[in-house]
MMTF fields as JSON, N, C-alpha, C and O atoms, coordinates in Angstrom:
{
  "mmtfVersion": "1.0.0",
  "mmtfProducer": "UNKNOWN",
  "numBonds": 427,
  "numAtoms": 428,
  "numGroups": 107,
  "numChains": 1,
  "numModels": 1,
  "chainsPerModel": [1],
  "groupsPerChain": [107],
  "chainIdList": ["A"],
  "bondAtomList": [4, 2, 8, 6, 12, 10, 16, 14, 20, 18, 24, 22, 28, 26, 32, 30, 36, 34, 40, 38, 44, 42, 48, 46, 52, 50, 56, 54, 60, 58, 64, 62, 68, 66, 72, 70, 76, 74, 80, 78, 84, 82, 88, 86, 92, 90, 96, 94, 100, 98, 104, 102, 108, 106, 112, 110, 116, 114, 120, 118, 124, 122, 128, 126, 132, 130, 136, 134, 140, 138, 144, 142, 148, 146, 152, 150, 156, 154, 160, 158, 164, 162, 168, 166, 172, 170, 176, 174, 180, 178, 184, 182, 188, 186, 192, 190, 196, 194, 200, 198, 204, 202, 208, 206, 212, 210, 216, 214, 220, 218, 224, 222, 228, 226, 232, 230, 236, 234, 240, 238, 244, 242, 248, 246, 252, 250, 256, 254, 260, 258, 264, 262, 268, 266, 272, 270, 276, 274, 280, 278, 284, 282, 288, 286, 292, 290, 296, 294, 300, 298, 304, 302, 308, 306, 312, 310, 316, 314, 320, 318, 324, 322, 328, 326, 332, 330, 336, 334, 340, 338, 344, 342, 348, 346, 352, 350, 356, 354, 360, 358, 364, 362, 368, 366, 372, 370, 376, 374, 380, 378, 384, 382, 388, 386, 392, 390, 396, 394, 400, 398, 404, 402, 408, 406, 412, 410, 416, 414, 420, 418, 424, 422],
  "bondOrderList": [1, 1, 1, 1, 1, 1, 1, 1, 1, 1, 1, 1, 1, 1, 1, 1, 1, 1, 1, 1, 1, 1, 1, 1, 1, 1, 1, 1, 1, 1, 1, 1, 1, 1, 1, 1, 1, 1, 1, 1, 1, 1, 1, 1, 1, 1, 1, 1, 1, 1, 1, 1, 1, 1, 1, 1, 1, 1, 1, 1, 1, 1, 1, 1, 1, 1, 1, 1, 1, 1, 1, 1, 1, 1, 1, 1, 1, 1, 1, 1, 1, 1, 1, 1, 1, 1, 1, 1, 1, 1, 1, 1, 1, 1, 1, 1, 1, 1, 1, 1, 1, 1, 1, 1, 1, 1],
  "groupList": [{"groupName": "MET", "atomNameList": ["N", "CA", "C", "O"], "elementList": ["N", "C", "C", "O"], "formalChargeList": [0, 0, 0, 0], "bondAtomList": [1, 0, 2, 1, 3, 2], "bondOrderList": [1, 1, 2], "singleLetterCode": "M", "chemCompType": "L-PEPTIDE LINKING"}, {"groupName": "PHE", "atomNameList": ["N", "CA", "C", "O"], "elementList": ["N", "C", "C", "O"], "formalChargeList": [0, 0, 0, 0], "bondAtomList": [1, 0, 2, 1, 3, 2], "bondOrderList": [1, 1, 2], "singleLetterCode": "F", "chemCompType": "L-PEPTIDE LINKING"}, {"groupName": "TYR", "atomNameList": ["N", "CA", "C", "O"], "elementList": ["N", "C", "C", "O"], "formalChargeList": [0, 0, 0, 0], "bondAtomList": [1, 0, 2, 1, 3, 2], "bondOrderList": [1, 1, 2], "singleLetterCode": "Y", "chemCompType": "L-PEPTIDE LINKING"}, {"groupName": "ASP", "atomNameList": ["N", "CA", "C", "O"], "elementList": ["N", "C", "C", "O"], "formalChargeList": [0, 0, 0, 0], "bondAtomList": [1, 0, 2, 1, 3, 2], "bondOrderList": [1, 1, 2], "singleLetterCode": "D", "chemCompType": "L-PEPTIDE LINKING"}, {"groupName": "SER", "atomNameList": ["N", "CA", "C", "O"], "elementList": ["N", "C", "C", "O"], "formalChargeList": [0, 0, 0, 0], "bondAtomList": [1, 0, 2, 1, 3, 2], "bondOrderList": [1, 1, 2], "singleLetterCode": "S", "chemCompType": "L-PEPTIDE LINKING"}, {"groupName": "LEU", "atomNameList": ["N", "CA", "C", "O"], "elementList": ["N", "C", "C", "O"], "formalChargeList": [0, 0, 0, 0], "bondAtomList": [1, 0, 2, 1, 3, 2], "bondOrderList": [1, 1, 2], "singleLetterCode": "L", "chemCompType": "L-PEPTIDE LINKING"}, {"groupName": "HIS", "atomNameList": ["N", "CA", "C", "O"], "elementList": ["N", "C", "C", "O"], "formalChargeList": [0, 0, 0, 0], "bondAtomList": [1, 0, 2, 1, 3, 2], "bondOrderList": [1, 1, 2], "singleLetterCode": "H", "chemCompType": "L-PEPTIDE LINKING"}, {"groupName": "ILE", "atomNameList": ["N", "CA", "C", "O"], "elementList": ["N", "C", "C", "O"], "formalChargeList": [0, 0, 0, 0], "bondAtomList": [1, 0, 2, 1, 3, 2], "bondOrderList": [1, 1, 2], "singleLetterCode": "I", "chemCompType": "L-PEPTIDE LINKING"}, {"groupName": "ALA", "atomNameList": ["N", "CA", "C", "O"], "elementList": ["N", "C", "C", "O"], "formalChargeList": [0, 0, 0, 0], "bondAtomList": [1, 0, 2, 1, 3, 2], "bondOrderList": [1, 1, 2], "singleLetterCode": "A", "chemCompType": "L-PEPTIDE LINKING"}, {"groupName": "LYS", "atomNameList": ["N", "CA", "C", "O"], "elementList": ["N", "C", "C", "O"], "formalChargeList": [0, 0, 0, 0], "bondAtomList": [1, 0, 2, 1, 3, 2], "bondOrderList": [1, 1, 2], "singleLetterCode": "K", "chemCompType": "L-PEPTIDE LINKING"}, {"groupName": "ASN", "atomNameList": ["N", "CA", "C", "O"], "elementList": ["N", "C", "C", "O"], "formalChargeList": [0, 0, 0, 0], "bondAtomList": [1, 0, 2, 1, 3, 2], "bondOrderList": [1, 1, 2], "singleLetterCode": "N", "chemCompType": "L-PEPTIDE LINKING"}, {"groupName": "PRO", "atomNameList": ["N", "CA", "C", "O"], "elementList": ["N", "C", "C", "O"], "formalChargeList": [0, 0, 0, 0], "bondAtomList": [1, 0, 2, 1, 3, 2], "bondOrderList": [1, 1, 2], "singleLetterCode": "P", "chemCompType": "L-PEPTIDE LINKING"}, {"groupName": "GLU", "atomNameList": ["N", "CA", "C", "O"], "elementList": ["N", "C", "C", "O"], "formalChargeList": [0, 0, 0, 0], "bondAtomList": [1, 0, 2, 1, 3, 2], "bondOrderList": [1, 1, 2], "singleLetterCode": "E", "chemCompType": "L-PEPTIDE LINKING"}, {"groupName": "GLY", "atomNameList": ["N", "CA", "C", "O"], "elementList": ["N", "C", "C", "O"], "formalChargeList": [0, 0, 0, 0], "bondAtomList": [1, 0, 2, 1, 3, 2], "bondOrderList": [1, 1, 2], "singleLetterCode": "G", "chemCompType": "PEPTIDE LINKING"}, {"groupName": "VAL", "atomNameList": ["N", "CA", "C", "O"], "elementList": ["N", "C", "C", "O"], "formalChargeList": [0, 0, 0, 0], "bondAtomList": [1, 0, 2, 1, 3, 2], "bondOrderList": [1, 1, 2], "singleLetterCode": "V", "chemCompType": "L-PEPTIDE LINKING"}, {"groupName": "ARG", "atomNameList": ["N", "CA", "C", "O"], "elementList": ["N", "C", "C", "O"], "formalChargeList": [0, 0, 0, 0], "bondAtomList": [1, 0, 2, 1, 3, 2], "bondOrderList": [1, 1, 2], "singleLetterCode": "R", "chemCompType": "L-PEPTIDE LINKING"}, {"groupName": "THR", "atomNameList": ["N", "CA", "C", "O"], "elementList": ["N", "C", "C", "O"], "formalChargeList": [0, 0, 0, 0], "bondAtomList": [1, 0, 2, 1, 3, 2], "bondOrderList": [1, 1, 2], "singleLetterCode": "T", "chemCompType": "L-PEPTIDE LINKING"}, {"groupName": "GLN", "atomNameList": ["N", "CA", "C", "O"], "elementList": ["N", "C", "C", "O"], "formalChargeList": [0, 0, 0, 0], "bondAtomList": [1, 0, 2, 1, 3, 2], "bondOrderList": [1, 1, 2], "singleLetterCode": "Q", "chemCompType": "L-PEPTIDE LINKING"}],
  "groupTypeList": [0, 1, 2, 2, 3, 4, 5, 6, 3, 7, 5, 8, 7, 6, 9, 10, 2, 5, 11, 3, 12, 9, 1, 9, 13, 10, 7, 3, 14, 13, 10, 5, 7, 7, 3, 14, 4, 4, 15, 13, 15, 7, 9, 13, 7, 12, 7, 7, 13, 14, 4, 9, 1, 1, 13, 15, 11, 9, 9, 7, 5, 9, 12, 7, 16, 3, 8, 9, 1, 16, 8, 15, 7, 16, 11, 14, 4, 7, 7, 7, 16, 7, 1, 7, 9, 4, 9, 5, 5, 9, 17, 9, 5, 5, 12, 15, 3, 7, 8, 7, 11, 5, 4, 9, 11, 7, 5],
  "groupIdList": [1, 2, 3, 4, 5, 6, 7, 8, 9, 10, 11, 12, 13, 14, 15, 16, 17, 18, 19, 20, 21, 22, 23, 24, 25, 26, 27, 28, 29, 30, 31, 32, 33, 34, 35, 36, 37, 38, 39, 40, 41, 42, 43, 44, 45, 46, 47, 48, 49, 50, 51, 52, 53, 54, 55, 56, 57, 58, 59, 60, 61, 62, 63, 64, 65, 66, 67, 68, 69, 70, 71, 72, 73, 74, 75, 76, 77, 78, 79, 80, 81, 82, 83, 84, 85, 86, 87, 88, 89, 90, 91, 92, 93, 94, 95, 96, 97, 98, 99, 100, 101, 102, 103, 104, 105, 106, 107],
  "secStructList": [7, 3, 3, 3, 3, 6, 6, 6, 6, 3, 3, 3, 3, 3, 7, 7, 7, 7, 6, 6, 7, 7, 3, 3, 3, 3, 3, 3, 3, 6, 6, 3, 3, 3, 3, 3, 3, 6, 6, 1, 7, 3, 3, 3, 3, 3, 3, 3, 6, 2, 2, 2, 2, 2, 6, 7, 7, 2, 2, 2, 2, 6, 6, 3, 3, 3, 3, 3, 3, 3, 3, 3, 3, 7, 1, 1, 3, 3, 3, 3, 3, 3, 3, 3, 3, 3, 6, 6, 7, 1, 1, 1, 7, 3, 3, 3, 3, 3, 3, 3, 3, 7, 1, 1, 7, 7, 7],
  "xCoordList": [17.087, 17.844, 19.053, 18.932, 20.211, 21.403, 22.226, 22.09, 23.093, 23.996, 25.266, 25.198, 26.417, 27.687, 28.361, 28.616, 28.646, 29.351, 30.806, 31.141, 31.67, 33.067, 33.852, 34.808, 33.463, 34.16, 34.012, 34.979, 32.8, 32.529, 32.453, 32.265, 32.598, 32.58, 31.281, 31.298, 30.159, 28.836, 28.053, 27.979, 27.479, 26.591, 25.18, 24.94, 24.245, 22.834, 22.051, 22.201, 21.219, 20.357, 18.938, 18.691, 18.011, 16.638, 15.644, 15.871, 14.542, 13.416, 12.258, 12.17, 11.381, 10.232, 9.212, 9.049, 8.546, 7.465, 6.171, 5.944, 5.33, 4.004, 3.136, 3.471, 2.032, 1.188, 0.717, 0.543, 0.513, 0.024, 1.151, 0.894, 2.398, 3.561, 4.19, 4.153, 4.762, 5.522, 6.798, 6.924, 7.726, 8.942, 8.559, 7.859, 9.03, 8.728, 9.931, 9.792, 11.119, 12.306, 13.512, 13.462, 14.599, 15.867, 16.282, 15.935, 17.034, 17.75, 19.224, 19.668, 19.989, 21.431, 22.187, 22.035, 23.015, 23.833, 25.251, 25.561, 26.101, 27.476, 27.491, 26.968, 28.088, 28.184, 27.039, 27.13, 25.97, 24.82, 23.58, 23.278, 22.874, 21.614, 20.524, 20.629, 19.484, 18.394, 17.134, 16.75, 16.491, 15.249, 14.07, 13.999, 13.151, 11.994, 10.727, 10.601, 9.782, 8.525, 7.465, 7.649, 6.357, 5.226, 4.6, 3.83, 4.922, 4.431, 5.47, 5.284, 6.562, 7.583, 8.503, 9.138, 8.585, 9.446, 10.745, 10.769, 11.814, 13.11, 13.075, 12.98, 13.154, 13.029, 14.338, 14.434, 15.341, 16.602, 17.712, 17.474, 18.932, 20.115, 21.188, 21.304, 21.957, 23.133, 24.302, 24.21, 25.394, 26.599, 27.681, 28.092, 28.135, 29.206, 30.522, 30.665, 31.477, 32.737, 32.578, 33.104, 31.845, 31.494, 32.715, 32.691, 33.779, 34.975, 35.606, 36.057, 35.639, 36.149, 35.182, 35.605, 33.885, 32.843, 32.961, 32.836, 33.206, 33.35, 34.799, 35.06, 35.741, 37.149, 37.588, 38.401, 37.049, 37.355, 37.743, 37.259, 38.62, 39.002, 37.858, 36.948, 37.925, 36.891, 36.741, 35.642, 37.836, 37.74, 36.754, 36.104, 36.629, 35.637, 34.238, 33.324, 34.071, 32.755, 32.314, 31.119, 33.269, 32.924, 32.323, 31.645, 32.571, 32.08, 30.898, 30.679, 30.143, 28.963, 27.944, 27.633, 27.437, 26.393, 25.029, 23.998, 25.019, 23.762, 24.04, 25.097, 23.089, 23.18, 21.76, 20.851, 21.589, 20.28, 20.465, 21.582, 19.366, 19.41, 18.1, 17.055, 18.19, 17.001, 17.03, 18.097, 15.863, 15.785, 14.705, 13.613, 15.04, 14.085, 14.037, 15.071, 12.838, 12.676, 12.088, 11.067, 12.751, 12.242, 11.881, 12.173, 11.262, 10.948, 12.178, 12.069, 13.344, 14.535, 15.678, 16.711, 15.5, 16.612, 16.145, 15.024, 17.051, 16.904, 18.078, 19.225, 17.799, 18.855, 18.829, 17.831, 19.938, 20.039, 21.148, 22.227, 20.865, 21.878, 22.014, 21.026, 23.239, 23.531, 24.238, 25.159, 23.802, 24.386, 24.877, 24.131, 26.128, 26.701, 27.351, 28.101, 27.054, 27.715, 28.583, 28.181, 29.791, 30.713, 31.401, 31.693, 31.655, 32.357, 33.765, 34.315, 34.344, 35.734, 35.905, 37.031, 34.832, 34.925, 34.936, 34.113, 35.867, 35.92, 34.67, 34.083, 34.261, 33.076, 31.79, 30.703, 31.892, 30.779, 29.786, 28.807, 30.001, 29.032, 29.723, 30.486, 29.444, 29.831, 28.565, 27.506, 28.674, 27.519, 27.956, 29.024, 27.123, 27.46, 26.186, 25.191, 26.225, 25.104, 25.37, 26.501, 24.308, 24.394, 23.226, 22.084, 23.502, 22.456, 22.487, 23.525, 21.35, 21.245, 20.254, 19.07, 20.716, 19.775, 18.862, 19.274, 17.634, 16.66, 16.358, 16.141, 16.343, 15.975, 14.466, 13.919, 13.782, 12.323, 11.845, 12.613, 10.602, 10.088, 10.139, 10.07, 10.259, 10.38, 9.025, 8.982, 7.943, 6.616, 6.04, 4.935],
  "yCoordList": [48.801, 47.623, 47.565, 47.83, 47.218, 47.11, 45.901, 45.369, 45.487, 44.375, 44.584, 44.864, 44.446, 44.522, 43.153, 42.607, 42.604, 41.337, 41.685, 42.03, 41.594, 41.997, 41.032, 41.439, 39.774, 38.805, 39.161, 39.108, 39.519, 39.856, 41.353, 41.779, 42.163, 43.629, 44.137, 44.914, 43.67, 44.052, 44.709, 44.176, 45.859, 46.529, 46.476, 46.88, 45.977, 45.928, 46.807, 46.704, 47.669, 48.539, 48.357, 48.485, 48.056, 47.8, 48.559, 48.797, 48.931, 49.559, 48.566, 47.702, 48.693, 47.795, 48.096, 49.239, 47.062, 47.209, 47.546, 47.087, 48.349, 48.616, 47.381, 46.54, 47.252, 46.055, 45.801, 44.651, 46.871, 46.691, 46.691, 46.822, 46.545, 46.535, 45.152, 44.399, 44.839, 43.598, 43.909, 44.961, 42.984, 43.097, 42.935, 41.991, 43.873, 43.794, 43.316, 42.482, 43.844, 43.463, 44.283, 45.104, 44.044, 44.729, 45.542, 45.24, 46.58, 47.333, 47.152, 47.544, 46.566, 46.358, 47.418, 47.56, 48.168, 49.208, 49.043, 49.479, 48.416, 48.193, 47.381, 46.268, 47.933, 47.253, 47.61, 47.387, 48.159, 48.574, 47.793, 47.704, 47.236, 46.542, 47.284, 47.487, 47.683, 48.456, 47.601, 47.067, 47.47, 46.714, 47.669, 48.698, 47.318, 48.162, 47.421, 46.214, 48.17, 47.576, 47.663, 48.318, 46.987, 47.003, 48.393, 48.652, 49.279, 50.665, 51.611, 52.827, 51.049, 51.858, 52.578, 53.565, 52.102, 52.724, 51.936, 50.717, 52.65, 52.011, 51.533, 52.339, 50.215, 49.642, 49.045, 48.693, 48.928, 48.373, 48.63, 48.809, 48.645, 48.759, 47.822, 47.613, 47.269, 46.486, 47.08, 47.322, 47.309, 47.857, 46.796, 46.419, 46.32, 45.324, 46.083, 46.94, 45.766, 46.511, 47.856, 48.864, 47.871, 49.132, 49.878, 51.108, 49.175, 49.877, 50.715, 51.833, 50.19, 50.959, 52.082, 53.186, 51.787, 52.761, 54.013, 55.133, 53.816, 54.946, 55.375, 56.415, 54.586, 54.927, 54.814, 55.608, 53.826, 53.614, 52.164, 51.276, 51.911, 50.521, 49.732, 50.298, 48.419, 47.529, 47.657, 47.484, 47.959, 48.044, 49.125, 48.983, 50.204, 51.238, 50.705, 50.957, 49.972, 49.436, 48.336, 48.15, 47.615, 46.589, 47.199, 46.511, 48.481, 49.169, 50.093, 51.067, 49.803, 50.612, 50.5, 49.409, 51.658, 51.686, 52.0, 51.723, 52.574, 52.875, 53.088, 53.59, 52.703, 52.929, 53.15, 52.371, 54.215, 54.568, 55.098, 55.385, 55.221, 55.866, 56.596, 56.264, 57.586, 58.244, 58.025, 57.9, 57.98, 57.79, 58.708, 58.825, 59.344, 60.198, 59.728, 59.591, 59.485, 59.005, 60.125, 60.716, 60.407, 61.368, 60.563, 59.369, 61.193, 60.446, 59.892, 58.92, 60.505, 60.09, 59.558, 59.145, 59.564, 59.116, 58.713, 58.998, 58.042, 57.746, 58.428, 58.261, 59.188, 59.84, 59.247, 59.35, 58.623, 57.955, 58.627, 58.906, 58.881, 59.359, 58.313, 57.905, 57.882, 56.858, 57.525, 58.319, 57.196, 57.729, 56.562, 55.618, 56.629, 55.577, 56.211, 57.181, 55.648, 56.049, 54.889, 53.728, 55.223, 54.21, 54.739, 55.93, 53.837, 54.224, 54.742, 55.509, 54.333, 54.679, 55.944, 56.29, 56.625, 57.85, 59.07, 59.185, 59.975, 61.206, 62.046, 62.556, 62.191, 62.994, 62.209, 62.781, 60.907, 60.017, 59.779, 59.06, 60.36, 60.152, 60.164, 61.076, 59.142, 59.124, 59.361, 58.825, 60.157, 60.432, 60.346, 60.834, 59.721, 59.575, 59.663, 59.004, 60.482, 60.624, 59.819, 59.737, 59.227, 58.461, 58.882, 58.912, 59.205, 59.498, 58.401, 58.13, 57.782, 56.661, 57.033, 57.216, 57.148, 57.463, 56.273, 55.117, 56.573, 55.532, 55.618, 56.708, 54.481, 54.454, 54.334, 54.648, 53.859, 53.78, 53.895, 53.615, 54.298, 54.413, 53.072, 52.018, 53.104, 51.85, 51.224, 50.093, 51.899, 51.288, 50.782, 50.241],
  "zCoordList": [182.137, 182.453, 181.509, 180.314, 182.061, 181.225, 181.644, 182.745, 180.708, 180.976, 180.152, 178.956, 180.797, 180.087, 180.117, 181.19, 178.946, 178.784, 178.48, 177.347, 179.492, 179.314, 178.426, 177.766, 178.404, 177.56, 176.079, 175.319, 175.681, 174.285, 174.03, 172.891, 175.092, 175.014, 174.372, 173.417, 174.93, 174.434, 175.569, 176.676, 175.283, 176.225, 175.669, 174.531, 176.472, 176.093, 177.054, 178.272, 176.498, 177.295, 176.765, 175.566, 177.674, 177.247, 178.108, 179.294, 177.482, 178.168, 178.169, 177.297, 179.141, 179.233, 178.137, 177.709, 177.704, 176.737, 177.471, 178.59, 176.831, 177.363, 177.146, 176.312, 177.876, 177.719, 176.28, 175.879, 175.508, 174.131, 173.094, 171.897, 173.553, 172.66, 172.617, 173.59, 171.471, 171.31, 170.535, 169.909, 170.591, 169.789, 168.318, 167.949, 167.477, 166.044, 165.242, 164.347, 165.56, 164.801, 165.192, 166.107, 164.478, 164.741, 163.531, 162.389, 163.829, 162.8, 163.127, 164.206, 162.215, 162.407, 161.635, 160.421, 162.373, 161.757, 162.289, 163.397, 161.499, 161.948, 163.23, 163.269, 164.28, 165.573, 166.512, 167.72, 165.967, 166.755, 166.311, 165.121, 167.285, 167.011, 167.775, 168.984, 167.066, 167.649, 167.641, 166.6, 168.797, 168.923, 168.768, 169.441, 167.879, 167.59, 168.002, 167.794, 168.594, 169.039, 167.949, 166.923, 168.2, 167.272, 167.159, 166.234, 168.085, 168.04, 167.429, 167.434, 166.906, 166.261, 167.222, 166.85, 168.445, 169.454, 169.585, 169.42, 169.882, 170.143, 171.588, 172.515, 171.776, 173.114, 173.629, 174.805, 172.766, 173.216, 172.223, 171.028, 172.738, 171.879, 172.412, 173.619, 171.512, 171.862, 171.089, 169.885, 171.793, 171.159, 171.258, 172.356, 170.122, 170.058, 169.924, 169.052, 170.789, 170.795, 171.472, 170.999, 172.59, 173.249, 173.802, 173.866, 174.202, 174.706, 173.597, 173.846, 172.395, 171.256, 170.874, 170.531, 170.937, 170.604, 171.472, 170.976, 172.786, 173.702, 173.898, 174.503, 173.391, 173.574, 175.025, 175.499, 175.728, 177.146, 177.371, 176.669, 178.355, 178.629, 179.253, 179.859, 179.093, 179.628, 181.138, 181.664, 181.848, 183.316, 183.745, 184.781, 182.97, 183.275, 183.029, 183.814, 181.947, 181.606, 182.576, 182.801, 183.145, 184.133, 185.4, 186.164, 185.615, 186.818, 186.517, 187.238, 185.469, 185.134, 186.267, 186.745, 186.679, 187.704, 187.094, 187.705, 185.897, 185.226, 183.74, 183.358, 182.924, 181.477, 180.961, 181.249, 180.2, 179.653, 178.239, 177.809, 177.534, 176.23, 175.975, 176.536, 175.123, 174.589, 173.087, 172.487, 172.493, 171.039, 170.487, 171.042, 169.394, 168.693, 167.252, 166.597, 166.766, 165.397, 164.557, 164.907, 163.443, 162.472, 161.216, 161.147, 160.242, 159.007, 158.282, 157.536, 158.498, 157.748, 158.612, 158.084, 159.96, 160.802, 162.197, 162.619, 162.888, 164.308, 164.996, 164.581, 166.034, 166.802, 168.2, 168.913, 168.585, 169.882, 170.682, 170.16, 171.949, 172.885, 173.972, 174.583, 174.211, 175.211, 176.386, 176.196, 177.6, 178.826, 179.675, 179.934, 180.104, 180.945, 182.163, 182.049, 183.333, 184.578, 185.033, 184.963, 185.505, 186.012, 187.259, 187.369, 188.192, 189.422, 189.136, 189.926, 188.023, 187.739, 186.896, 186.537, 186.58, 185.788, 186.697, 187.606, 186.45, 187.25, 187.026, 187.98, 185.77, 185.478, 185.697, 185.622, 185.967, 186.298, 185.17, 185.371, 183.985, 182.916, 181.559, 181.241, 180.772, 179.363, 178.565, 178.891, 177.531, 176.684, 175.231, 174.863, 174.412, 172.994, 172.17, 172.472, 171.128, 170.208, 168.947, 168.469, 168.418, 167.179, 166.302, 166.759, 165.058, 164.079, 163.027, 162.423, 162.818, 161.882, 160.784, 161.064, 159.537, 158.461, 158.163, 158.263, 157.799, 157.444, 155.96, 155.43, 155.289, 153.883, 153.711, 152.654, 154.803, 154.807, 156.246, 157.166, 156.464, 157.826, 158.564, 157.932, 159.888, 160.641, 160.946, 161.428, 160.689, 160.9, 159.615, 159.605]
}
């Protein structure tokens, strides 16, 4: 599930929680907010200033048809890849990798 707020230029992408999972907390890194579950899984991300983050105008982001992410957690980092599809993109896909160092484990 995704939502783009063009007024505030925020993209939110969320995954469903499993029945035995709950929201545990957030990790704030600059203009990125990461939602973590009680099982230590990344269940959502919000990007503030997403047009600048991807280097694309808001009109492209207003026409998003799909947005997803993958997340891999290591003992020292979180690696997130964000995928965005828009009707206005020739290649139809934007992809961006983010590596976030961790000072302590997220569980």
